[in-house]
Amino acid sequence: MLNQGPLQWMERRKSWRDYTSELIAPKKLEFLQKTFQEIKPPFGNQIGLEIVNFKGDIKPFLTYGFIKGANTFIAGKVSTSSPMNWEDYGWAMEHLILVATGLEIDTCWLGGTFRRTCFSKKLELKKDETIPAVVAIGCGKQQRSFRDQVIRTIAASHTRKLWATLFFENDFSTPLIQTTEEYSTALNMIRLAPSAANRQPWRILKQKDTFHFYLKRSAGYDQHKKADLQRVDMGIAFLHFDWALREFKTEGKWIQETPDVTKPMDMEYIASWKKNS
């Protein structure tokens, strides 16, 4: 049922904000639902995932007008206090987005532009849980609306930061210039990853066969809000990197061991990927 593989899904994935009335085939929804059981975030958080549907007059209010036509969403909940909760949530949701892409279902991440109260009722949210983000799914209108084009232009959705500003080797004064095919591919898949407002907050330091992931926080993305969206972005980057390397039969483990290296003041260490010996 899946079309192509993870690398192609990462390359094909785009955000769609306008949807047709065409329903997703039941077999595809069933396949997506079964995928929930396969998701294993690297830091072990339990993510309560559901496919939810909305009908009638409530739909226009769900996403403050950012999404039109969609009535089906993937939503999830996670503990507000568990370590690495945001990263694991980003990993889990992006896992589903890429599988949806393989099923030729169109998607769009929604972080700060959805009404949590509407989704909280559907997911029976507890006091110590939160919904960091949701994903609209459906059949995207292939002719993008003027509104969608404006949003994409403002977010510069088609642009990516330069390789030399994102990836470094041994220290943060040395851009990563050359590496193996599998590592080069995996890092490029990170460049293709979605992020809130396309800020691309990840910075990665390579030391031999270990890659340290840092967050360079953007102004306006406060970690003390209901969801730390830029840490969700880091989880998305983790997944793209990990899955790309698995396509080359290269496996590793996710750890938290802060490297002994001088980092810029505006960067925060998050986690590392270390190749299996």
mmCIF file of C-alpha atoms in Angstrom, residues 3-138:
data_model
loop_
_atom_site.group_PDB
_atom_site.id
_atom_site.type_symbol
_atom_site.label_atom_id
_atom_site.label_comp_id
_atom_site.label_asym_id
_atom_site.label_seq_id
_atom_site.Cartn_x
_atom_site.Cartn_y
_atom_site.Cartn_z
ATOM 1 C CA ASN A 3 4.345 4.189 -2.265
ATOM 2 C CA GLN A 4 8.202 4.253 -2.307
ATOM 3 C CA GLY A 5 10.227 4.493 0.930
ATOM 4 C CA PRO A 6 11.220 6.874 3.753
ATOM 5 C CA LEU A 7 13.784 8.908 1.804
ATOM 6 C CA GLN A 8 11.265 9.580 -0.952
ATOM 7 C CA TRP A 9 8.560 10.419 1.605
ATOM 8 C CA MET A 10 10.819 13.022 3.210
ATOM 9 C CA GLU A 11 11.511 14.551 -0.187
ATOM 10 C CA ARG A 12 7.850 14.503 -1.269
ATOM 11 C CA ARG A 13 6.275 15.764 1.961
ATOM 12 C CA LYS A 14 4.757 19.237 1.704
ATOM 13 C CA SER A 15 2.311 21.175 3.857
ATOM 14 C CA TRP A 16 -1.224 21.480 2.458
ATOM 15 C CA ARG A 17 -3.626 24.030 3.958
ATOM 16 C CA ASP A 18 -6.556 23.652 1.530
ATOM 17 C CA TYR A 19 -8.375 20.330 1.189
ATOM 18 C CA THR A 20 -11.031 18.918 -1.105
ATOM 19 C CA SER A 21 -14.168 17.190 0.175
ATOM 20 C CA GLU A 22 -12.802 13.817 -0.964
ATOM 21 C CA LEU A 23 -12.692 11.331 1.903
ATOM 22 C CA ILE A 24 -9.586 9.348 2.788
ATOM 23 C CA ALA A 25 -9.996 5.714 1.740
ATOM 24 C CA PRO A 26 -10.956 3.563 4.766
ATOM 25 C CA LYS A 27 -8.119 1.112 4.041
ATOM 26 C CA LYS A 28 -5.604 3.952 4.222
ATOM 27 C CA LEU A 29 -7.019 5.194 7.525
ATOM 28 C CA GLU A 30 -6.926 1.648 8.880
ATOM 29 C CA PHE A 31 -3.282 1.273 7.806
ATOM 30 C CA LEU A 32 -2.436 4.600 9.453
ATOM 31 C CA GLN A 33 -4.224 3.554 12.636
ATOM 32 C CA LYS A 34 -2.247 0.296 12.786
ATOM 33 C CA THR A 35 0.959 2.308 12.433
ATOM 34 C CA PHE A 36 0.314 3.760 15.910
ATOM 35 C CA GLN A 37 1.483 0.452 17.398
ATOM 36 C CA GLU A 38 4.828 0.618 15.565
ATOM 37 C CA ILE A 39 5.897 3.998 16.911
ATOM 38 C CA LYS A 40 8.744 3.823 19.417
ATOM 39 C CA PRO A 41 10.031 7.291 20.344
ATOM 40 C CA PRO A 42 13.716 7.221 21.341
ATOM 41 C CA PHE A 43 13.210 8.428 24.920
ATOM 42 C CA GLY A 44 10.298 6.180 25.824
ATOM 43 C CA ASN A 45 7.444 8.633 26.333
ATOM 44 C CA GLN A 46 3.927 7.298 25.895
ATOM 45 C CA ILE A 47 2.115 9.254 23.175
ATOM 46 C CA GLY A 48 -1.655 8.823 23.114
ATOM 47 C CA LEU A 49 -2.518 9.087 19.422
ATOM 48 C CA GLU A 50 -5.899 9.247 17.735
ATOM 49 C CA ILE A 51 -7.428 10.015 14.361
ATOM 50 C CA VAL A 52 -10.250 12.471 15.072
ATOM 51 C CA ASN A 53 -13.039 13.806 12.887
ATOM 52 C CA PHE A 54 -15.023 17.025 13.104
ATOM 53 C CA LYS A 55 -18.214 17.892 11.280
ATOM 54 C CA GLY A 56 -20.517 20.849 10.812
ATOM 55 C CA ASP A 57 -20.107 24.438 11.923
ATOM 56 C CA ILE A 58 -17.182 23.795 14.265
ATOM 57 C CA LYS A 59 -14.682 23.071 11.467
ATOM 58 C CA PRO A 60 -13.874 26.702 10.496
ATOM 59 C CA PHE A 61 -13.035 27.510 14.121
ATOM 60 C CA LEU A 62 -10.675 24.582 14.699
ATOM 61 C CA THR A 63 -7.623 26.123 13.044
ATOM 62 C CA TYR A 64 -8.316 29.879 13.094
ATOM 63 C CA GLY A 65 -8.730 29.782 9.330
ATOM 64 C CA PHE A 66 -5.263 28.387 8.595
ATOM 65 C CA ILE A 67 -6.702 25.109 7.306
ATOM 66 C CA LYS A 68 -9.712 24.918 5.020
ATOM 67 C CA GLY A 69 -11.730 21.874 4.026
ATOM 68 C CA ALA A 70 -10.118 19.324 6.352
ATOM 69 C CA ASN A 71 -12.294 17.425 8.794
ATOM 70 C CA THR A 72 -9.817 14.709 9.778
ATOM 71 C CA PHE A 73 -6.800 15.210 12.031
ATOM 72 C CA ILE A 74 -4.142 13.201 13.801
ATOM 73 C CA ALA A 75 -3.915 14.363 17.404
ATOM 74 C CA GLY A 76 -1.914 13.151 20.356
ATOM 75 C CA LYS A 77 -1.350 13.790 24.020
ATOM 76 C CA VAL A 78 1.731 13.541 26.191
ATOM 77 C CA SER A 79 2.683 14.165 29.817
ATOM 78 C CA THR A 80 3.565 17.784 30.564
ATOM 79 C CA SER A 81 6.373 16.847 32.951
ATOM 80 C CA SER A 82 8.095 13.806 31.444
ATOM 81 C CA PRO A 83 11.696 14.360 30.240
ATOM 82 C CA MET A 84 12.094 14.657 26.455
ATOM 83 C CA ASN A 85 8.316 14.706 26.055
ATOM 84 C CA TRP A 86 8.311 17.301 23.281
ATOM 85 C CA GLU A 87 10.999 15.543 21.259
ATOM 86 C CA ASP A 88 9.259 12.179 21.487
ATOM 87 C CA TYR A 89 5.994 13.817 20.434
ATOM 88 C CA GLY A 90 7.627 15.355 17.365
ATOM 89 C CA TRP A 91 9.147 11.972 16.483
ATOM 90 C CA ALA A 92 5.813 10.149 16.803
ATOM 91 C CA MET A 93 3.773 12.630 14.789
ATOM 92 C CA GLU A 94 6.362 12.930 12.021
ATOM 93 C CA HIS A 95 6.451 9.125 11.835
ATOM 94 C CA LEU A 96 2.742 9.250 11.006
ATOM 95 C CA ILE A 97 3.140 12.148 8.582
ATOM 96 C CA LEU A 98 5.758 10.276 6.577
ATOM 97 C CA VAL A 99 3.652 7.118 6.489
ATOM 98 C CA ALA A 100 0.685 9.255 5.410
ATOM 99 C CA THR A 101 2.856 10.677 2.633
ATOM 100 C CA GLY A 102 3.648 7.112 1.565
ATOM 101 C CA LEU A 103 -0.106 6.484 1.454
ATOM 102 C CA GLU A 104 -0.513 9.606 -0.706
ATOM 103 C CA ILE A 105 -2.419 11.417 2.044
ATOM 104 C CA ASP A 106 -1.678 15.144 2.274
ATOM 105 C CA THR A 107 -0.813 16.673 5.648
ATOM 106 C CA CYS A 108 -0.060 19.874 7.524
ATOM 107 C CA TRP A 109 1.444 20.379 10.979
ATOM 108 C CA LEU A 110 -0.456 22.755 13.287
ATOM 109 C CA GLY A 111 1.292 24.002 16.424
ATOM 110 C CA GLY A 112 -0.023 27.371 17.552
ATOM 111 C CA THR A 113 -2.954 27.581 15.144
ATOM 112 C CA PHE A 114 -5.533 25.133 16.473
ATOM 113 C CA ARG A 115 -8.078 25.239 19.289
ATOM 114 C CA ARG A 116 -6.813 22.885 21.968
ATOM 115 C CA THR A 117 -10.146 22.850 23.794
ATOM 116 C CA CYS A 118 -11.874 21.174 20.835
ATOM 117 C CA PHE A 119 -9.230 18.468 20.616
ATOM 118 C CA SER A 120 -8.962 18.073 24.403
ATOM 119 C CA LYS A 121 -12.540 16.821 24.547
ATOM 120 C CA LYS A 122 -11.915 14.285 21.799
ATOM 121 C CA LEU A 123 -8.768 12.945 23.501
ATOM 122 C CA GLU A 124 -10.204 13.114 27.041
ATOM 123 C CA LEU A 125 -7.175 15.119 28.152
ATOM 124 C CA LYS A 126 -6.053 14.843 31.795
ATOM 125 C CA LYS A 127 -4.680 17.715 33.874
ATOM 126 C CA ASP A 128 -1.088 16.529 33.567
ATOM 127 C CA GLU A 129 -1.307 16.052 29.782
ATOM 128 C CA THR A 130 -1.119 18.400 26.824
ATOM 129 C CA ILE A 131 -1.624 18.379 23.062
ATOM 130 C CA PRO A 132 1.531 20.011 21.641
ATOM 131 C CA ALA A 133 0.402 19.953 18.006
ATOM 132 C CA VAL A 134 -2.028 18.280 15.620
ATOM 133 C CA VAL A 135 -1.847 17.310 11.952
ATOM 134 C CA ALA A 136 -4.526 17.947 9.336
ATOM 135 C CA ILE A 137 -4.862 15.081 6.858
ATOM 136 C CA GLY A 138 -6.840 14.645 3.665
#
